[in-house]
Coordinates of C-alpha atoms and ligand atoms in Angstrom, one line a residue:
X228 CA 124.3 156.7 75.7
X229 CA 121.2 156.5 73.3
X230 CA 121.1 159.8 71.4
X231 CA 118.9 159.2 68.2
X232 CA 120.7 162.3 66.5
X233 CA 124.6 162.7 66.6
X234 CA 126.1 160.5 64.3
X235 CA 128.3 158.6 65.7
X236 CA 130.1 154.8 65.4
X237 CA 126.7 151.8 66.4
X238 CA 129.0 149.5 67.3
X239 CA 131.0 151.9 69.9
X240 CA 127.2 153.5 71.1
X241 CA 126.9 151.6 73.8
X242 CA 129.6 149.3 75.5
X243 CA 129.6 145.4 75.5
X244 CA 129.1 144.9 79.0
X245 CA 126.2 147.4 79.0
X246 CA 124.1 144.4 77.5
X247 CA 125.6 141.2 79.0
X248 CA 124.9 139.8 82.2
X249 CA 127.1 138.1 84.9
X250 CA 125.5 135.3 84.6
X251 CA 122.6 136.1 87.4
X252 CA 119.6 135.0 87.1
X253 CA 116.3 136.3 88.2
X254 CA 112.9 134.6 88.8
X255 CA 110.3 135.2 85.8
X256 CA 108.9 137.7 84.8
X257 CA 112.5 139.3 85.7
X258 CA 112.2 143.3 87.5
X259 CA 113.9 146.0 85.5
X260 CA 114.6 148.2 88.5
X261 CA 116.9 145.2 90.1
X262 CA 119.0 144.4 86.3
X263 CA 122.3 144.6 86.6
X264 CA 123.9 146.6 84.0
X265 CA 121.0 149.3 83.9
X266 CA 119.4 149.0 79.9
X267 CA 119.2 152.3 78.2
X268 CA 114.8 153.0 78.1
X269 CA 115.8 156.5 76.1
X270 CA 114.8 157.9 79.7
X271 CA 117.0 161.0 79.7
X272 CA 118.1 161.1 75.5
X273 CA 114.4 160.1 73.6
X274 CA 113.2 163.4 72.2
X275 CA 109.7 164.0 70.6
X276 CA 108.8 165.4 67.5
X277 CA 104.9 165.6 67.9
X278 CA 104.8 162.4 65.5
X279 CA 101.7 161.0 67.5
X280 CA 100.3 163.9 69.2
X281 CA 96.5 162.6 70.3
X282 CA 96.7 159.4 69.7
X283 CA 96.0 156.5 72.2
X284 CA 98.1 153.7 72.3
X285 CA 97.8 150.5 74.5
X286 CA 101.4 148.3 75.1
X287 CA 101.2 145.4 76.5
X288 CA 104.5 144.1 79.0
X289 CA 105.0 148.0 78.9
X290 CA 106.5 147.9 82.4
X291 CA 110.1 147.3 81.1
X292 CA 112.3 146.7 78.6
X293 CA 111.4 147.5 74.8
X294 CA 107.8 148.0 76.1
X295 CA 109.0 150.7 78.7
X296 CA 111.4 152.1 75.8
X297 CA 108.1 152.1 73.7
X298 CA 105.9 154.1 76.0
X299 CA 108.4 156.7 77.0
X300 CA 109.0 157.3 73.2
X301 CA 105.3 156.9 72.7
X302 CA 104.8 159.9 75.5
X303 CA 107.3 162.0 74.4
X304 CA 105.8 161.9 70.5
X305 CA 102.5 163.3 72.5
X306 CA 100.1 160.1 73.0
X307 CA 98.5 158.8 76.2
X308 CA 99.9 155.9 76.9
X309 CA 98.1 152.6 78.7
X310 CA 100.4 149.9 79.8
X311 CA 99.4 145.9 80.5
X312 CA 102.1 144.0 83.4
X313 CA 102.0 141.3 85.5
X314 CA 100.6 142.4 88.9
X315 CA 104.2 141.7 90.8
X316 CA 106.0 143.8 87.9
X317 CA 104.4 147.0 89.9
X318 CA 107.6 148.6 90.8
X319 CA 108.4 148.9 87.1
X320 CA 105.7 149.7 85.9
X321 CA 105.0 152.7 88.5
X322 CA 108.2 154.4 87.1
X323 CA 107.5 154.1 83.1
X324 CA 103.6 155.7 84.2
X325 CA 105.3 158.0 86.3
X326 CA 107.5 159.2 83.2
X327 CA 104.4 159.4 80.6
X328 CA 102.6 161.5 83.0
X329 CA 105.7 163.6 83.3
X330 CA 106.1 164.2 79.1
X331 CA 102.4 165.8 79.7
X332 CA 100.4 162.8 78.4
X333 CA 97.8 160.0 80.4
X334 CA 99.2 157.2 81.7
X335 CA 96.9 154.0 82.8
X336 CA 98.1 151.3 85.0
X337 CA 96.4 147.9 83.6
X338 CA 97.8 144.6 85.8
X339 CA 96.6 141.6 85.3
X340 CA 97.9 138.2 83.3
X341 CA 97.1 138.2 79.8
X342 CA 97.3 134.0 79.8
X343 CA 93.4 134.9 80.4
X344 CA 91.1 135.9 77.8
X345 CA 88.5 137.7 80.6
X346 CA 92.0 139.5 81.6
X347 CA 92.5 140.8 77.6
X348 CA 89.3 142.0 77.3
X349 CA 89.0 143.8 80.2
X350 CA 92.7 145.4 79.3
X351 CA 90.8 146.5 75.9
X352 CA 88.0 148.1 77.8
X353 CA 89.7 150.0 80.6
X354 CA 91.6 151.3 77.9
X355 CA 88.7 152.3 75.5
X356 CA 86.8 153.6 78.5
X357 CA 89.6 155.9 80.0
X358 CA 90.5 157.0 76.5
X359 CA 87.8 156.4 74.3
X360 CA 89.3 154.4 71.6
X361 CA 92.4 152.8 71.1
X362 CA 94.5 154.2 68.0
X363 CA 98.1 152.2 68.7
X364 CA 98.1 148.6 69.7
X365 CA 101.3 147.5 70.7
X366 CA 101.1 143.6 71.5
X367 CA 104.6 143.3 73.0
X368 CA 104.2 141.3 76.3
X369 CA 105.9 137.7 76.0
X370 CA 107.4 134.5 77.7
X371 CA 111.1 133.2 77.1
X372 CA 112.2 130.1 78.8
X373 CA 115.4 128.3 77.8
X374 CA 114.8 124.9 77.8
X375 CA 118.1 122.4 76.6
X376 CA 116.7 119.2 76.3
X377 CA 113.6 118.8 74.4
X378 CA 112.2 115.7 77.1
X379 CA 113.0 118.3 79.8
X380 CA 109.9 121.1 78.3
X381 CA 106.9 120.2 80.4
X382 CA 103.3 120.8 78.5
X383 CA 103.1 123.4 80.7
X384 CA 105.6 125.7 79.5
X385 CA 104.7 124.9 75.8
X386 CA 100.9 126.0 76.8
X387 CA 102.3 129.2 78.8
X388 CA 104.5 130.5 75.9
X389 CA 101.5 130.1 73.7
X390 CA 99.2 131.4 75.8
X391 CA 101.2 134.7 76.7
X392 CA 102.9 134.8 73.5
X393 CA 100.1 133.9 70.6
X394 CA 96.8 133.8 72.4
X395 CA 97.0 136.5 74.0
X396 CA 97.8 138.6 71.1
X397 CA 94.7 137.4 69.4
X398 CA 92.5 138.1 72.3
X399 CA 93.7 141.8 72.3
X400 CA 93.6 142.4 69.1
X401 CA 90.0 141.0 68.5
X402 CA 88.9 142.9 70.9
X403 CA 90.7 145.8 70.0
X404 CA 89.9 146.7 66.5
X405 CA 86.3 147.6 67.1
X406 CA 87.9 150.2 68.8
X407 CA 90.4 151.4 66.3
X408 CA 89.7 154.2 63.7
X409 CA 91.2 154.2 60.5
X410 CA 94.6 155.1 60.7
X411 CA 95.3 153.1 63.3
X412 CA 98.3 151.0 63.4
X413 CA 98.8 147.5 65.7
X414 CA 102.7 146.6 66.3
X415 CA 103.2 143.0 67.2
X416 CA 106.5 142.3 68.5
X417 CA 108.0 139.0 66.8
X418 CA 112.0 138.0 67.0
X419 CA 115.1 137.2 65.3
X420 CA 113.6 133.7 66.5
X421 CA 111.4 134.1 64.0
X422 CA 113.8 132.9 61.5
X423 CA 116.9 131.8 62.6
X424 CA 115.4 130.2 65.8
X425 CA 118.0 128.8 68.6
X426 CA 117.9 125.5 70.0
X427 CA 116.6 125.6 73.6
X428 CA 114.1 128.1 72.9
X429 CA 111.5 125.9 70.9
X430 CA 108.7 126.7 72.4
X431 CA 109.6 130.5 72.0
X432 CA 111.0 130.8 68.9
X433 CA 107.4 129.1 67.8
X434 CA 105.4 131.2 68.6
X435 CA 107.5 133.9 67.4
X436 CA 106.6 132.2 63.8
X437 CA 103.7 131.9 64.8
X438 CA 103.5 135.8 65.6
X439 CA 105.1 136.7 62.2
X440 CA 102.6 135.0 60.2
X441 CA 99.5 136.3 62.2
X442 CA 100.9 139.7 61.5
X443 CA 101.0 139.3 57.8
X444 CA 97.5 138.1 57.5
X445 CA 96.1 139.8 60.0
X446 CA 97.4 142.7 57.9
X447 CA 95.7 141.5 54.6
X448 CA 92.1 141.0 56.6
X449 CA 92.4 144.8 58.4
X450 CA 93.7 146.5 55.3
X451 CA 90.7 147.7 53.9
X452 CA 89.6 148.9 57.3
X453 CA 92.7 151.4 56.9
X454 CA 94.3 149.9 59.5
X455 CA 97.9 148.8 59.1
X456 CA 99.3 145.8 60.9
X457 CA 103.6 145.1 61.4
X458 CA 105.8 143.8 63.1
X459 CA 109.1 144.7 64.8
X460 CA 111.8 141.5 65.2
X461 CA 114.6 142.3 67.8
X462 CA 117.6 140.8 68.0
X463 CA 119.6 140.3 71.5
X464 CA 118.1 143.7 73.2
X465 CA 119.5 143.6 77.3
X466 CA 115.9 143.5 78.8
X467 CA 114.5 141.5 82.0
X468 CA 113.5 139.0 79.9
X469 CA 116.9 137.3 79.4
X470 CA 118.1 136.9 83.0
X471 CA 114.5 135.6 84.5
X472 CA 115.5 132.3 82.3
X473 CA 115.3 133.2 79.0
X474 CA 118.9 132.0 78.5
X475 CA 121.4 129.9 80.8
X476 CA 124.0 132.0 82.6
X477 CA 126.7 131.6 80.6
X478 CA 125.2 132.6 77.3
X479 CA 124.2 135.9 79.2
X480 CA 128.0 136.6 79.7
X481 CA 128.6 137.1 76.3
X482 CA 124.8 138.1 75.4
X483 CA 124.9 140.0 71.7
X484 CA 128.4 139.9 71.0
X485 CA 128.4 137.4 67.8
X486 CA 126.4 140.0 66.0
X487 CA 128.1 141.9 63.4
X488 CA 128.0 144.7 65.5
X489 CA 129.4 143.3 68.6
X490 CA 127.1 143.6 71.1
X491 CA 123.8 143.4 72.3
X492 CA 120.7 146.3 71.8
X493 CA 119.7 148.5 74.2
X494 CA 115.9 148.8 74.3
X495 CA 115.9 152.6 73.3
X496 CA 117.5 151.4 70.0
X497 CA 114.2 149.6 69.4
X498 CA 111.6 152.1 70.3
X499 CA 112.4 154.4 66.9
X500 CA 110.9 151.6 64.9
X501 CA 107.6 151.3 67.4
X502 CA 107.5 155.2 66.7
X503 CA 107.9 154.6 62.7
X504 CA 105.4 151.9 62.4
X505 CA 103.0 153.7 64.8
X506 CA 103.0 157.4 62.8
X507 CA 102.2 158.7 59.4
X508 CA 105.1 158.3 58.2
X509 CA 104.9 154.8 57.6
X510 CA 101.7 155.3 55.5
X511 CA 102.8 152.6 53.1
X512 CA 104.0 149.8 55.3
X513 CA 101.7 147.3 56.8
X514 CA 102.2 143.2 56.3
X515 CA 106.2 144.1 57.0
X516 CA 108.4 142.9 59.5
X517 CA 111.3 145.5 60.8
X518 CA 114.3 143.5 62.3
X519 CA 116.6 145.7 64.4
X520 CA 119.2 142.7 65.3
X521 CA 122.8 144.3 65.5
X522 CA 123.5 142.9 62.1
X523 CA 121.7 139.3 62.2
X524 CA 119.2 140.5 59.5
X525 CA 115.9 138.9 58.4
X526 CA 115.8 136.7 55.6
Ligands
NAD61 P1 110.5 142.2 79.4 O1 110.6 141.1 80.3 O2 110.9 143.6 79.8 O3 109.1 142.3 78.8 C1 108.2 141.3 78.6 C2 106.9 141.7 79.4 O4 105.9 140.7 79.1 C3 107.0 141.7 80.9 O5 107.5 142.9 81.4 C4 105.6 141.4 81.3 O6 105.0 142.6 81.7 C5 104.9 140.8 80.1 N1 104.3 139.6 80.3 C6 104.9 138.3 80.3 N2 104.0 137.4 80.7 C7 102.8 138.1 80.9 C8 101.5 137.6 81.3 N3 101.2 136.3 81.6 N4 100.6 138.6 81.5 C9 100.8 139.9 81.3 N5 102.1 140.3 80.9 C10 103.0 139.4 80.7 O7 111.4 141.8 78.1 P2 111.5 142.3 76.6 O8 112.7 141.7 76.1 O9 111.4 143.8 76.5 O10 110.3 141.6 75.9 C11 109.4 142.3 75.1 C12 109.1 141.5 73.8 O11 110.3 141.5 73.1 C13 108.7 140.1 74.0 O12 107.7 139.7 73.2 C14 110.0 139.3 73.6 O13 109.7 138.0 73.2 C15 110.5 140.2 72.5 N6 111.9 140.1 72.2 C16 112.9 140.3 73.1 C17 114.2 140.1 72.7 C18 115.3 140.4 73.6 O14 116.5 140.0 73.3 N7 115.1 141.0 74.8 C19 114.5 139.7 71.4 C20 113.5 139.5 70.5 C21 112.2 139.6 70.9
MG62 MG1 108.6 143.4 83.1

């Protein structure tokens, strides 16, 4: 079980099987309520210290996995929370709303695909108009297809994974930052991938360079607005991203255990580190990339 305060052996915290598949795969964008083992959101351990009590915070792909880990978290440290899905991802993302309305805070429900531009900007302004600015931007929603053979990825998928992945991000965030006040913090969410990127997953682990770099300048061009731009790089975290394609079966059987630390993440391990980046606390830190990988650390 996640608990982020009795000390206690990582590697032991959650079991190996708790993060690996058997092997079954879903149909993109993958459902959270239908994975098989059950990921750890933080839904009955993640405990709030009032770290962002007001603010408003937008996540995009907050319907599941780290997203949903992210806006429980986010709810719990007292901001109202807006999250962007695909419209068929509904049944997830009724139950992460339905859990930041239940820490006390607003929840909004913003559906729609982000491969659009209209779609990014309206996300922005549903947001700003139901909570009157936005003070967190998580851009978190992405696209994983494992691909072998590099004559077997079609132009499609390449224009997809950029679209969701990289575009989309830029869209948001242009739009975005006229709303966000000085102390306000965007989170992008980049990957292991980034740097130590797989074969099979080229179009991916792309724009997850891509994503790293965009941080780091966009960082540079936002700093004297006082707003702070990072980034948070996972490792293997057991999400619905992984089965619905994003690896073949058989590397989901043994998903996260040739990490240091043995096995894969559980998305409430991740959330701390959205919490960190988004508060105070991390007054000091913008242009930085947090890896939370089980032991596969950054360069
Ligand atoms: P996830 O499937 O739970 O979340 C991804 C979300 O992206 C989906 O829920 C969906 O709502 C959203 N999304 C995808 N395409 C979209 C579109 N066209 N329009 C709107 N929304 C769309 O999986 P996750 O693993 O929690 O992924 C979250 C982020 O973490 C992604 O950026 C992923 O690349 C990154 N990541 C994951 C891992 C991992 O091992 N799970 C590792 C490194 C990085
Ligand atoms: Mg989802």
């Amino acid at each position: 079980m996640s608990d982020q305060t009795t000390m206690q052996n990582p590697a032991k915290q959650y079991s190996k099987a708790q993060g690996q598949g058997d092997g079954t795969l879903q149909p993109e964008p993958g459902s959270d309520t239908t994975l098989n083992p059950r990921p750890d959101h933080g839904e009955s351990s993640y405990k709030g210290l009032g770290r962002l009590k007001g603010r408003k915070a937008l996540i995009t792909g907050g319907d599941s996995g780290i997203g949903a880990a992210v806006a429980i978290a986010y709810a719990r440290e007292g901001a109202d929370v807006a999250i962007s899905y695909l419209p068929e991802e509904e049944e997830d993302a009724k139950k992460i709303l339905k859990l930041i309305e239940e820490a006390g805070q607003k929840a909004l429900a913003l559906p729609g695909d982000i491969k659009n531009e209209k779609t990014c900007k309206e996300i922005v302004q549903k947001t700003v108009d139901t909570f009157g600015a936005i003070d967190i931007l998580v851009n978190n929603a992405g696209k994983q297809e494992f691909v072998g053979e590099l004559q077997d990825v079609t132009s499609e998928q390449f224009q997809h994974t950029f679209q969701t992945n990289v575009f989309a991000m830029f869209w948001i965030t242009q739009a975005a930052v006229p709303h966000m006040p000085e102390g306000a913090s965007i989170i992008n969410t980049t990957s292991i991938q980034s740097y130590q990127p797989s074969p099979g997953l080229l179009d991916y682990a792309s724009t997850k360079g891509a994503i790293t770099s965009f941080t780091k300048s966009l960082a540079k061009m936002l700093a004297d607005k006082g707003i702070r731009v990072n980034a948070v790089a996972p490792g293997p975290i057991w999400t619905p991203l992984q089965p619905s394609h994003g690896q073949p079966p058989e590397k989901l059987q043994q998903f996260g255990e040739n990490t240091p630390l043995g096995r894969a993440g559980q998305p409430a391990e991740v959330a701390p580190s959205y919490v960190f980046l988004a508060s105070q606390e991390s007054s000091y830190i913008t242009a930085e990339v947090i890896g939370v990988t089980g032991g596969h650390h950054l360069p």
